[in-house]
Short mmCIF file of C-alpha atoms in Angstrom, two decimals:
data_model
loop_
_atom_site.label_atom_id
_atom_site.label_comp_id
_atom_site.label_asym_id
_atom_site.label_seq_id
_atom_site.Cartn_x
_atom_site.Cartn_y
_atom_site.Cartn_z
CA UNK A 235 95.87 184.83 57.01
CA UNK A 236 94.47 183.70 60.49
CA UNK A 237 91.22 181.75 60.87
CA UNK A 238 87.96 183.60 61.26
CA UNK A 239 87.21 183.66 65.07
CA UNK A 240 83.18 183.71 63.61
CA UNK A 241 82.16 181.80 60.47
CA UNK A 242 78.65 181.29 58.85
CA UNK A 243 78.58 179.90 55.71
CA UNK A 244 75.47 179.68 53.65
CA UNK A 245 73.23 180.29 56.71
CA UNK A 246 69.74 180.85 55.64
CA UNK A 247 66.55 181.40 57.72
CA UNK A 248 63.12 180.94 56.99
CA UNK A 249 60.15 181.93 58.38
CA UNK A 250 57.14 179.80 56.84
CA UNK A 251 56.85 181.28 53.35
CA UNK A 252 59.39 183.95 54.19
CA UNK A 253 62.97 183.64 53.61
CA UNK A 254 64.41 186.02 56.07
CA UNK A 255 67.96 185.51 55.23
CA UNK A 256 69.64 183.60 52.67
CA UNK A 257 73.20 181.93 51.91
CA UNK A 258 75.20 184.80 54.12
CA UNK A 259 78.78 183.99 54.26
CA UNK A 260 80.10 186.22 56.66
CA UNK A 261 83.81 186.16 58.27
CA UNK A 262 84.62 187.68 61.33
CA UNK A 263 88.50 187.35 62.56
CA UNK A 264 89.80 188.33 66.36
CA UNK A 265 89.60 192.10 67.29
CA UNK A 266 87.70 193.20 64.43
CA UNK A 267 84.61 195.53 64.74
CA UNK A 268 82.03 194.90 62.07
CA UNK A 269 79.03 197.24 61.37
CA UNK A 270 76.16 195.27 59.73
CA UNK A 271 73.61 198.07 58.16
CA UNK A 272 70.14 198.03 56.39
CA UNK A 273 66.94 198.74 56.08
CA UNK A 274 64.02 197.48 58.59
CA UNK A 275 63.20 193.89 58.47
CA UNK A 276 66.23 192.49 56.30
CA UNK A 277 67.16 189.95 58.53
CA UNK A 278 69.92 191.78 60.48
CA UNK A 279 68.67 191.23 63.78
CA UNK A 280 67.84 187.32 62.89
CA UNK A 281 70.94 187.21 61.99
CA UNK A 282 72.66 187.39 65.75
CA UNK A 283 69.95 185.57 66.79
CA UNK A 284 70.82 182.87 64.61
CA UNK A 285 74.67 183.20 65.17
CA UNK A 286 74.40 182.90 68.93
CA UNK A 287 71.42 179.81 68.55
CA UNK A 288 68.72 181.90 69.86
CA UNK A 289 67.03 181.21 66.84
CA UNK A 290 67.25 177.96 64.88
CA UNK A 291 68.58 178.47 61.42
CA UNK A 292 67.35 176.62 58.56
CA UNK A 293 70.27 175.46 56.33
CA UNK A 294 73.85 175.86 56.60
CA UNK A 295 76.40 176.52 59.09
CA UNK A 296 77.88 178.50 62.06
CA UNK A 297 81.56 178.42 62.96
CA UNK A 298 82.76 179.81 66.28
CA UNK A 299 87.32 178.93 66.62
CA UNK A 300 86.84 176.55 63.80
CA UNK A 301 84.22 174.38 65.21
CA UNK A 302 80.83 174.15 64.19
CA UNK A 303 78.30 174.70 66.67
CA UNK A 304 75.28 174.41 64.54
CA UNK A 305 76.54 170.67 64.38
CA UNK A 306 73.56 168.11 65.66
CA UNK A 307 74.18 167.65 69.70
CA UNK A 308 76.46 171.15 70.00
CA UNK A 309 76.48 172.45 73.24
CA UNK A 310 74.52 175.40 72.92
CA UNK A 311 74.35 176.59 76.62
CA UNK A 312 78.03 177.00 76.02
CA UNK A 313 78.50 178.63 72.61
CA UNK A 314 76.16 181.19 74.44
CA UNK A 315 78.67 181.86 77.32
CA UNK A 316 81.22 182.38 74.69
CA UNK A 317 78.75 184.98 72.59
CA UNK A 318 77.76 187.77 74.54
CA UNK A 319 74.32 189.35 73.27
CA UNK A 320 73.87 193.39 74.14
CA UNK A 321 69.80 193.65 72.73
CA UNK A 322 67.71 196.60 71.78
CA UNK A 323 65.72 196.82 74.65
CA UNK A 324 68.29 195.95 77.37
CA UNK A 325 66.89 193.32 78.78
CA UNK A 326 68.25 193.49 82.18
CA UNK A 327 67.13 190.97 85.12
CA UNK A 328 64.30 193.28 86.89
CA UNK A 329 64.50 191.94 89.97
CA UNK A 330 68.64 192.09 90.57
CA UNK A 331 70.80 194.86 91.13
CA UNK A 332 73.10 195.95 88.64
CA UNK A 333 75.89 194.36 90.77
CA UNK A 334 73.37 190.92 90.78
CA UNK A 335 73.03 191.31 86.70
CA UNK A 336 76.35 190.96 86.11
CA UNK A 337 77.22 188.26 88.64
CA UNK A 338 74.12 185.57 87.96
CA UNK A 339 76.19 184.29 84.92
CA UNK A 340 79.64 184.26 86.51
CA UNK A 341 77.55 182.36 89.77
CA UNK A 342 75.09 180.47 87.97
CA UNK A 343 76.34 179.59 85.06
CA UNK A 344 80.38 179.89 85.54
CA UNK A 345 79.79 178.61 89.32
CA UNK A 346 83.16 180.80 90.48
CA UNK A 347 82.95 181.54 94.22
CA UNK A 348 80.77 184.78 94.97
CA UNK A 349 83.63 186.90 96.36
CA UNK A 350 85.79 186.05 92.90
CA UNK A 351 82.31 186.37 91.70
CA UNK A 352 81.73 189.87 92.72
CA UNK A 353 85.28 191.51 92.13
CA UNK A 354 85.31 190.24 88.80
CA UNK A 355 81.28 191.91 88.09
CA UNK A 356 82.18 195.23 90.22
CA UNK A 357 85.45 195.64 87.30
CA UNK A 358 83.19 194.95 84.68
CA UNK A 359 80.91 197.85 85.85
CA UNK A 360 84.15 199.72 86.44
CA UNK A 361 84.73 199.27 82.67
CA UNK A 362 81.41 200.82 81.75
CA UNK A 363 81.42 203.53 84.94
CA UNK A 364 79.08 202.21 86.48
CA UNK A 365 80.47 201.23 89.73
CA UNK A 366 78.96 203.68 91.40
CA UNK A 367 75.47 201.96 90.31
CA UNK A 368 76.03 198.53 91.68
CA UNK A 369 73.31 198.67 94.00
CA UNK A 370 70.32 200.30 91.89
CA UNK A 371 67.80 198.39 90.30
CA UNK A 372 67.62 197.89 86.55
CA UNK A 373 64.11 200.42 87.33
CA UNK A 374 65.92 203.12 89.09
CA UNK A 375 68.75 203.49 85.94
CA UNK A 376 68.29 205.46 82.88
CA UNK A 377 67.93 203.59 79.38
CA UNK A 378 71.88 204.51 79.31
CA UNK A 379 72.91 202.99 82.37
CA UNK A 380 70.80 200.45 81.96
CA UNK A 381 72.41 199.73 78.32
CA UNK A 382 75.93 199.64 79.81
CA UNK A 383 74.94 197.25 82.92
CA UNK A 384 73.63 195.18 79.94
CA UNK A 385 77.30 195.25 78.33
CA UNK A 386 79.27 194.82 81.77
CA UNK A 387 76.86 191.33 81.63
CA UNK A 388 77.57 189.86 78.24
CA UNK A 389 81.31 190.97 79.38
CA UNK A 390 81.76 189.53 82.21
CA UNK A 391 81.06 185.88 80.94
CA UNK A 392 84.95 186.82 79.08
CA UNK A 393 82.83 185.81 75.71
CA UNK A 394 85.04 185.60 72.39
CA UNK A 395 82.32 187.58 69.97
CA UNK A 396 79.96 190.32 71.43
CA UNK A 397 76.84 190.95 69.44
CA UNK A 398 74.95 194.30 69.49
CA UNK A 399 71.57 194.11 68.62
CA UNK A 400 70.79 197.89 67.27
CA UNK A 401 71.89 199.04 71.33
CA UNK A 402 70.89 202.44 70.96
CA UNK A 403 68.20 202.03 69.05
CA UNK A 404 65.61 202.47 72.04
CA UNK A 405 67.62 204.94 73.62
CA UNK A 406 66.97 209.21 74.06
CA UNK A 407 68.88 210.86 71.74
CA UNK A 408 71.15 212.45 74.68
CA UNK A 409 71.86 209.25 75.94
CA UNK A 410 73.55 207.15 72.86
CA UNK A 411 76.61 208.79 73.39
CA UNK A 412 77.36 207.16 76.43
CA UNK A 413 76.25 203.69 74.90
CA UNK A 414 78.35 204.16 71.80
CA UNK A 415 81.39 205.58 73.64
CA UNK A 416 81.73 202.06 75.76
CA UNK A 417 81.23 200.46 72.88
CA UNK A 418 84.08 202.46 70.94
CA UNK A 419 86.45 201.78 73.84
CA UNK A 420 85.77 198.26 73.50
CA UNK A 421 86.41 198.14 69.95
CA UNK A 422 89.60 200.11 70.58
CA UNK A 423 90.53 197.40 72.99
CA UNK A 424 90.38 194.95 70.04
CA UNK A 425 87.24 193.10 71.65
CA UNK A 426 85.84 191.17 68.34
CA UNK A 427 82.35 193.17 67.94
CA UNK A 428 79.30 192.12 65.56
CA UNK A 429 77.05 195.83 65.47
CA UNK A 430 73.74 196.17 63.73
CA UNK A 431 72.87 199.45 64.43
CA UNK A 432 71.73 203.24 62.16
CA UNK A 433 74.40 204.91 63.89
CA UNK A 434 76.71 205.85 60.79
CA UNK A 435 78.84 207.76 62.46
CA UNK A 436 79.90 205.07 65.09
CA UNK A 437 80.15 202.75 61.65
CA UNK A 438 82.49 205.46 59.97
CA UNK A 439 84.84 205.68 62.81
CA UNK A 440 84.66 202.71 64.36
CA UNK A 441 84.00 199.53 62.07
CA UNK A 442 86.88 197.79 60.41
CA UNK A 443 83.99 196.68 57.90
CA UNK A 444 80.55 197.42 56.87
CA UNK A 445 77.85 194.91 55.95
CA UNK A 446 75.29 196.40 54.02
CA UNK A 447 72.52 193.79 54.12
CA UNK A 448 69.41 194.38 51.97
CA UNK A 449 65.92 191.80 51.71
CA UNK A 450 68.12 188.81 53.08
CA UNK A 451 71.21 189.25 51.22
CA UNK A 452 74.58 190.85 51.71
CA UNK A 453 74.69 193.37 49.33
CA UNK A 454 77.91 194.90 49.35
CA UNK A 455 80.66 194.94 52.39
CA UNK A 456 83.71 196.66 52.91
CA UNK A 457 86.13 199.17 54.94
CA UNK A 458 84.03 202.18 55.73
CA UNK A 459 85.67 204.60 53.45
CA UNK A 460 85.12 202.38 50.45
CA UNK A 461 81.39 201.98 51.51
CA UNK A 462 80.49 205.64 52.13
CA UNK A 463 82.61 207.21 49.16
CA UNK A 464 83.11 204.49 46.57
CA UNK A 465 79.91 202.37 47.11
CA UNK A 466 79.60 199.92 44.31
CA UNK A 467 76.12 199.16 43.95
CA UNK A 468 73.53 201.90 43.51
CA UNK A 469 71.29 200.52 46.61
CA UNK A 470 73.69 200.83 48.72
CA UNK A 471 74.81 204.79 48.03
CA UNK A 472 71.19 205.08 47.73
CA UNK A 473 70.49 203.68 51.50
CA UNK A 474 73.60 205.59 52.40
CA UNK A 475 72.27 208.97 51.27
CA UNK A 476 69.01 208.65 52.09
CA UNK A 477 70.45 207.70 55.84
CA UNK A 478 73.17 210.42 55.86
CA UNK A 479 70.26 212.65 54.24
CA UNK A 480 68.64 212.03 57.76
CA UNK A 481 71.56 212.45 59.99
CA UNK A 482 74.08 214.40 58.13
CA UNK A 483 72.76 217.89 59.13
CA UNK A 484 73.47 216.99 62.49
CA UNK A 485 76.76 215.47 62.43
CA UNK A 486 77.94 218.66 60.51
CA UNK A 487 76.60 220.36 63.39
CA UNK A 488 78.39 218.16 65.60
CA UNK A 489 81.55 218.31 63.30
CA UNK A 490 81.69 222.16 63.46
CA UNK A 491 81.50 222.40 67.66
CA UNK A 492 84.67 220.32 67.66
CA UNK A 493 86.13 222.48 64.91
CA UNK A 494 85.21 225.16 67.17
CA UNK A 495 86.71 223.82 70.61
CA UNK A 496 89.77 222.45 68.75
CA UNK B 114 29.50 176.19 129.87
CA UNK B 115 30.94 179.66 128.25
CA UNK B 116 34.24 178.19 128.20
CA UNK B 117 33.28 174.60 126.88
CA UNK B 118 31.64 176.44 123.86
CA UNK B 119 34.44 178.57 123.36
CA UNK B 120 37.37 175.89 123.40
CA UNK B 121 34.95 173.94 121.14
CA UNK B 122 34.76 176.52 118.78
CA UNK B 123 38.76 177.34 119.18
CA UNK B 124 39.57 173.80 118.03
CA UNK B 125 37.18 173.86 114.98
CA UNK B 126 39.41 177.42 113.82
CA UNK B 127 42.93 175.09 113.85
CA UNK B 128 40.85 172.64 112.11
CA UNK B 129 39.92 175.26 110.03
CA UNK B 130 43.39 176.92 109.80
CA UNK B 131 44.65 173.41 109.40
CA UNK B 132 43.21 172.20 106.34
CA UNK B 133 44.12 175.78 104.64
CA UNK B 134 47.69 175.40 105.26
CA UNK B 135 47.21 171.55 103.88
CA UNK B 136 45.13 172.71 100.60
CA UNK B 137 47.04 175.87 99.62
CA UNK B 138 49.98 174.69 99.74
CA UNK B 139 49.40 171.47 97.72
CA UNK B 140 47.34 173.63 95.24
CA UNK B 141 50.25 175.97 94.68
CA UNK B 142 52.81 172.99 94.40
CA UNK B 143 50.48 171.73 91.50
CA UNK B 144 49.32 174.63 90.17
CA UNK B 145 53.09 175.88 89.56
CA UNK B 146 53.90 172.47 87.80
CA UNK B 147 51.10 172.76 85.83
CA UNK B 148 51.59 176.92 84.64
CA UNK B 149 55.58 175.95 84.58
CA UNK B 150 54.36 172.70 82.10
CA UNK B 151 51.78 174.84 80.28
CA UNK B 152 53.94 177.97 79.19
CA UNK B 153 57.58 176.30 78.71
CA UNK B 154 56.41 172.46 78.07
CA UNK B 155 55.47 171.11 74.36
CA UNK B 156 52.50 171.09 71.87
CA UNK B 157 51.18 167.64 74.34
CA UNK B 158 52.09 168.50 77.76
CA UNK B 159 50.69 171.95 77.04
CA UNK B 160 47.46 170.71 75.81
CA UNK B 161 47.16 168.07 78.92
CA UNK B 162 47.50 171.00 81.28
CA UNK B 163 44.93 172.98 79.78
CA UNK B 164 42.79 170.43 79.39
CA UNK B 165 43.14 169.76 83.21
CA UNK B 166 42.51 173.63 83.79
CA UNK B 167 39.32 173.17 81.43
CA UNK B 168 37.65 170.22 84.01
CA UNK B 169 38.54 171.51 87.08
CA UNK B 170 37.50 174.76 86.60
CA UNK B 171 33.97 173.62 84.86
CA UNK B 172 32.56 172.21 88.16
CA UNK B 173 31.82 173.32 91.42
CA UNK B 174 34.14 172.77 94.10
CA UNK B 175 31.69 170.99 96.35
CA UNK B 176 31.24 168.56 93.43
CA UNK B 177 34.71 167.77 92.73
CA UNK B 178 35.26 167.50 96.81
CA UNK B 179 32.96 164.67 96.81
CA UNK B 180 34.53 163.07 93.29
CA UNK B 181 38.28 163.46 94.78
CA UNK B 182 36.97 162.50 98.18
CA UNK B 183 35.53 159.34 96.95
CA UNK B 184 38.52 158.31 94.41
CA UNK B 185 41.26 159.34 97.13
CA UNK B 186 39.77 157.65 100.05
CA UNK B 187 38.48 154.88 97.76
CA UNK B 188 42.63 154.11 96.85
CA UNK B 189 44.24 154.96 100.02
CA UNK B 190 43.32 155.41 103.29
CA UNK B 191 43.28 158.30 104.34
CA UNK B 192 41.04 160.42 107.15
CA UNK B 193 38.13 162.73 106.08
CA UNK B 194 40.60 165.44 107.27
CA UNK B 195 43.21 164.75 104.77
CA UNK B 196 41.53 163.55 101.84
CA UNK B 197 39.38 166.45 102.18
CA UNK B 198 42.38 168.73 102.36
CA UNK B 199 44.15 167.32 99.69
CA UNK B 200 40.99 167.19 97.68
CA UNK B 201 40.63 170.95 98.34
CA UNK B 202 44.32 171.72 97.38
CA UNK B 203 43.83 169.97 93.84
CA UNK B 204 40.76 172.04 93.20
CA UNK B 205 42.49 175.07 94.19
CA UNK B 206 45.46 174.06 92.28
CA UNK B 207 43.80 174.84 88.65
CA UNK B 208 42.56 178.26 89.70
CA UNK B 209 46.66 178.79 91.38
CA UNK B 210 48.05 177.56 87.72
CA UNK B 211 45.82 179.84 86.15
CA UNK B 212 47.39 182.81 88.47
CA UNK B 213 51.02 181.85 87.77
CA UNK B 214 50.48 181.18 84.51
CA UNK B 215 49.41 184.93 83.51
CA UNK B 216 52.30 185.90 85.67
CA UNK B 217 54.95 183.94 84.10
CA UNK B 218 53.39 185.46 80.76
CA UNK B 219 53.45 188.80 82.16
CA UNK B 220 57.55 188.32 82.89
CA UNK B 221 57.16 188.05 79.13
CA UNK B 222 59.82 185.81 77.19
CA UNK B 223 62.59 188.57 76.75
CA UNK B 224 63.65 187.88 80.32
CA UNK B 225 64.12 184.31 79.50
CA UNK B 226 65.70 185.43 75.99
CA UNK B 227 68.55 187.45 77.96
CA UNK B 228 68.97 184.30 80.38
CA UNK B 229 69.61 182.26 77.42
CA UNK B 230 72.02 184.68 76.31
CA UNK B 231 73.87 184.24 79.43
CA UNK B 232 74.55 180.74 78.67
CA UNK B 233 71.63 179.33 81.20
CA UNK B 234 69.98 176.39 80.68
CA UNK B 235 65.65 176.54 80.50
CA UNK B 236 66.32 175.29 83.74
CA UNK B 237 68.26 177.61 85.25
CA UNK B 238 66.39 180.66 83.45
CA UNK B 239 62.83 179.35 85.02
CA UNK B 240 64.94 179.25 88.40
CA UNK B 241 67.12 181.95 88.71
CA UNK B 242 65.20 184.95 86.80
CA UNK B 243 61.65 184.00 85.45
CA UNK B 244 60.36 182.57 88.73
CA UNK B 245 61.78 184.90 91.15
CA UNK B 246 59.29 187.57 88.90
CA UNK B 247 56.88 185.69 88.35
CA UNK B 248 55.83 184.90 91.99
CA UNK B 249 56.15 188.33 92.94
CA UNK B 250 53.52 189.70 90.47
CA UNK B 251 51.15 186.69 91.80
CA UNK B 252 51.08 187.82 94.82
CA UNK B 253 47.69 189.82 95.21
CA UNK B 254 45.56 187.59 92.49
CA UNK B 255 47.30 184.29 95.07
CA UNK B 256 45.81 186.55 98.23
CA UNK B 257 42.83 186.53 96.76
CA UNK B 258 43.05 183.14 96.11
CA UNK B 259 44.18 182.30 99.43
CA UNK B 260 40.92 183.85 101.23
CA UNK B 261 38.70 181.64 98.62
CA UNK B 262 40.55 178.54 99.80
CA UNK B 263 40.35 179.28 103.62
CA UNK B 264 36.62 180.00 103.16
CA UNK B 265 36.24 177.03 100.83
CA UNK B 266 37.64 174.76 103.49
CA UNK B 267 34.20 175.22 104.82
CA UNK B 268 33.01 172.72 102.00
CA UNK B 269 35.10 170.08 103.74
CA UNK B 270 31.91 169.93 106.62
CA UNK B 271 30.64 167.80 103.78
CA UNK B 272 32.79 165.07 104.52
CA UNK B 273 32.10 165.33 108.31
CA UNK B 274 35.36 167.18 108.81
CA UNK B 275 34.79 169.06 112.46
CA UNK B 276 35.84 172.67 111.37
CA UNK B 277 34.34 175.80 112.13
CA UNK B 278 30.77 175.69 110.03
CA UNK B 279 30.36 172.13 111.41
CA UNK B 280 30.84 172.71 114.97
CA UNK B 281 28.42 176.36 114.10
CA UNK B 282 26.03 173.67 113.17
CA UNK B 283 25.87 171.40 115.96
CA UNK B 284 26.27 174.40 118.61
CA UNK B 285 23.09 175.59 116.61
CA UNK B 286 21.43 172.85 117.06
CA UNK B 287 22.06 172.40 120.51
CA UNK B 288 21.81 175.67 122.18
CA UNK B 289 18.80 176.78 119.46
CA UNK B 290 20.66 179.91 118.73
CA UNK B 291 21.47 180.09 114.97
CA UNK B 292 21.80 183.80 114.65
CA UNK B 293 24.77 183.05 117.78
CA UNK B 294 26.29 180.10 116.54
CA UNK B 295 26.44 181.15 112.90
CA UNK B 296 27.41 184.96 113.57
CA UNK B 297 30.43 183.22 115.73
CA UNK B 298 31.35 181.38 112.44
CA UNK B 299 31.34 184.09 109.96
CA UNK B 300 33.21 186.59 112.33
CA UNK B 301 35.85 184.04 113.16
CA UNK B 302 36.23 183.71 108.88
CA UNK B 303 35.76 187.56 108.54
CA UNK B 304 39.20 187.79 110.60
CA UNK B 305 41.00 185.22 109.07
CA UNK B 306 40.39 186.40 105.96
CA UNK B 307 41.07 189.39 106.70
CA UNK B 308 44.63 188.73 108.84
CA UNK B 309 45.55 187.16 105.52
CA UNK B 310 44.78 189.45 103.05
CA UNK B 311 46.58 191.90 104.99
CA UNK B 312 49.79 189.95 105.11
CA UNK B 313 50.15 189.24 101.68
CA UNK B 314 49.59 192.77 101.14
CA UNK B 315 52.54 193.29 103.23
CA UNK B 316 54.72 190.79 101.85
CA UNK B 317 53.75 192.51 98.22
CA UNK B 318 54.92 195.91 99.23
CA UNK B 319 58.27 194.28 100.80
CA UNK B 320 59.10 192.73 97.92
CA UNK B 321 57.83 194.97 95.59
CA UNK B 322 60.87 196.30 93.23
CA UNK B 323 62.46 199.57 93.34
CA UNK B 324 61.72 201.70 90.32
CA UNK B 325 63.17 205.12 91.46
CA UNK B 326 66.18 206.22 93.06
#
């Protein structure tokens, strides 16, 4: 058994009199894809916030190659560059290019040359197709593109664990698919992927696990078949049904067109 | 005669312009300091830069012209020219942190959430992709600004500082033409206002981000 690239153990936040999340041991090993699912306002998204230090946590601890970086004095500028955050609502730099976005942290931050700077940003958009983009401002892209210049960032930093913060979640229905097809690609290129997201059917095919995370506790976790057809608690087959309830209409839709084309 | 009158009032305008470039300059260099030490410094710093929003705001200008005069001449010596033109700058400088405070606010702290992310520093967040915003949407409140300072750098006469409404004053006096003299004044601030309103305006539109393709 190889070491967990990503750790936490016992990591518990609290917000005043809330407890947002409490004692979540969570493993994470190289070139896995793991789904984390839930209700609204369980903690998920706290979570990544906590894993990557954009949030302080309040007890226990974060493990990133075996070190712990929630240790007192921890570099945290530099666990950052080796998380990459993708977040709901984008987030791109509005006043740089989508070229610019994806070179400030290899310039700024990584301080390589801008011509090493710039071939290694213009692949990253290559990666996403996007390339064609590099000059338009985060204002002239659609939520799509701008979702995948987002990704091409966090990328391009070469970060060990990326961390998806429900990426589609603010997105037009017609425009997920892109999102959630670079994201698939990545996973299939064994990039180590932390996903909160509703989007079952990227969990069912994608995810080599499934959190299901409930009022600040992991409920149940496992592979995605075991989840969705043998869950072993009753809240999560309920959340699973009532989600699946919501979306399974038009998967079968979905699922019949490619029966069709096939 | 003409001529005399004119270059007389000529050299009260670079006075004029003079002091402006002195004042808003200093203001802004304070006034960022103080929004940058407001919004991002802690629970103390944040309260002493309010608090020095608070004062400086509370009085008028002409009063705290004479106070500043009188402390920063009174320490170093300095000419009425630039203690007055310091003095104006600081006064500006609270109504400037006040501008680039609501437009570091309006940048909103996502943007510095997805620097973080990055792996930048505060530091390098502020530099790189807060402030590079930020100044951009205080452009037209800081033009507006900018015409209050150039016509408050008539409050500097005060201190017997030769600018434009001084030298109005004295060519009043001496030629008994007010309605002349005065009328001179306000057209000669009527176009300098005006010339910079108009090219901040410009230098909004040119920097103003695209939003579609």
């Amino acid at each position: 058994m190889t070491n967990p690239i990503l750790a936490t153990r016992s990591l518990t936040k609290i917000y005043g009199q809330n407890t947002v999340f409490k004692d979540i041991n969570l493993e994470v090993n190289e070139g896995e894809t793991i789904v984390i699912i839930g209700p609204s306002g369980t903690g998920k998204s706290t979570l990544l916030r906590c894993i990557n230090l954009l949030t302080s946590h309040d007890g226990g601890q974060i493990f990133l190659d075996g070190n712990e970086i929630t240790a007192k004095g921890y570099d945290e500028d530099g666990v950052r560059q080796q998380i990459g955050m993708v977040f709901q609502n984008f987030l791109l730099f509005n006043h740089l290019t989508a070229l610019d976005n994806v070179m400030i942290g290899l310039t700024r931050v990584k301080k390589l040359p801008k011509e090493q700077a710039r071939e290694k940003a213009l692949n990253e958009l290559k990666r996403v197709g996007l390339a064609d983009r590099a000059d338009h401002y985060p204002g002239q892209l659609s939520g799509g593109q701008q979702q995948r210049v987002a990704i091409a960032r966090a990328l391009a930093m070469d970060p060990r664990v990326m961390l998806f913060d429900e990426p589609t979640s603010a997105l037009d229905p017609e425009l997920i698919g892109e999102v959630l097809g670079v994201m698939a690609q990545l996973a299939h290129d064994r990039m180590t992927m932390l996903v909160v997201t509703h989007e079952m059917g990227f969990a069912r095919e994608v995810a080599d696990r499934i959190v299901f995370m409930e009022k600040g506790n992991i409920v149940e976790e496992g592979s995605p078949d075991a989840l969705f057809y043998h869950p072993k608690h009753d809240r999560t087959r309920e959340f699973l049904w009532k989600i699946t309830e919501l979306y399974g209409k038009k998967e079968k839709e979905q699922e019949k067109e490619k029966g069709e084309t096939a | 005669m003409m001529s005399n009158i004119f270059s007389y009032i000529v050299q009260g305008t670079a006075i004029t312009i003079a002091v402006t470039l002195i004042a808003l300059p200093f203001g802004l260099l304070i006034g960022l300091l103080m929004a940058l030490v407001h919004t991002y410094g802690g629970k103390f710093l944040n309260r002493v830069a309010a608090g020095y929003s608070l004062l400086m705001r509370g009085v008028p200008p002409i009063v705290l012209l004479f106070i500043l005069y009188f402390i920063i001449s009174g320490s170093i010596n300095l000419s009425p020219f630039w203690a007055g033109s310091l003095s104006l700058g600081i006064v500006s400088s609270a109504y400037q942190m006040e501008i680039l405070r609501g437009a570091l606010m309006a940048v909103g702290g996502a943007q510095m959430t997805a620097a973080r992310a990055v792996g930048m520093s505060r530091l390098q967040a502020i530099q790189f992709i807060i402030l590079p915003q930020a100044l951009r949407l205080a452009i037209p409140p800081w033009s507006n600004e900018a015409s209050i300072v150039l016509k408050d750098s008539s409050l500097v006469y005060a201190l017997g500082v030769p600018e434009i409404l001084r030298r109005a004053q004295q060519l009043s006096a001496t030629t008994q033409q007010p309605f002349l003299a005065y009328g001179a004044a306000a057209l000669i601030y009527f176009v300098l206002v005006f010339a910079v309103n108009r090219g901040l305006d410009y230098l909004s539109t040119r920097t103003k981000l695209p939003t579609h393709p």
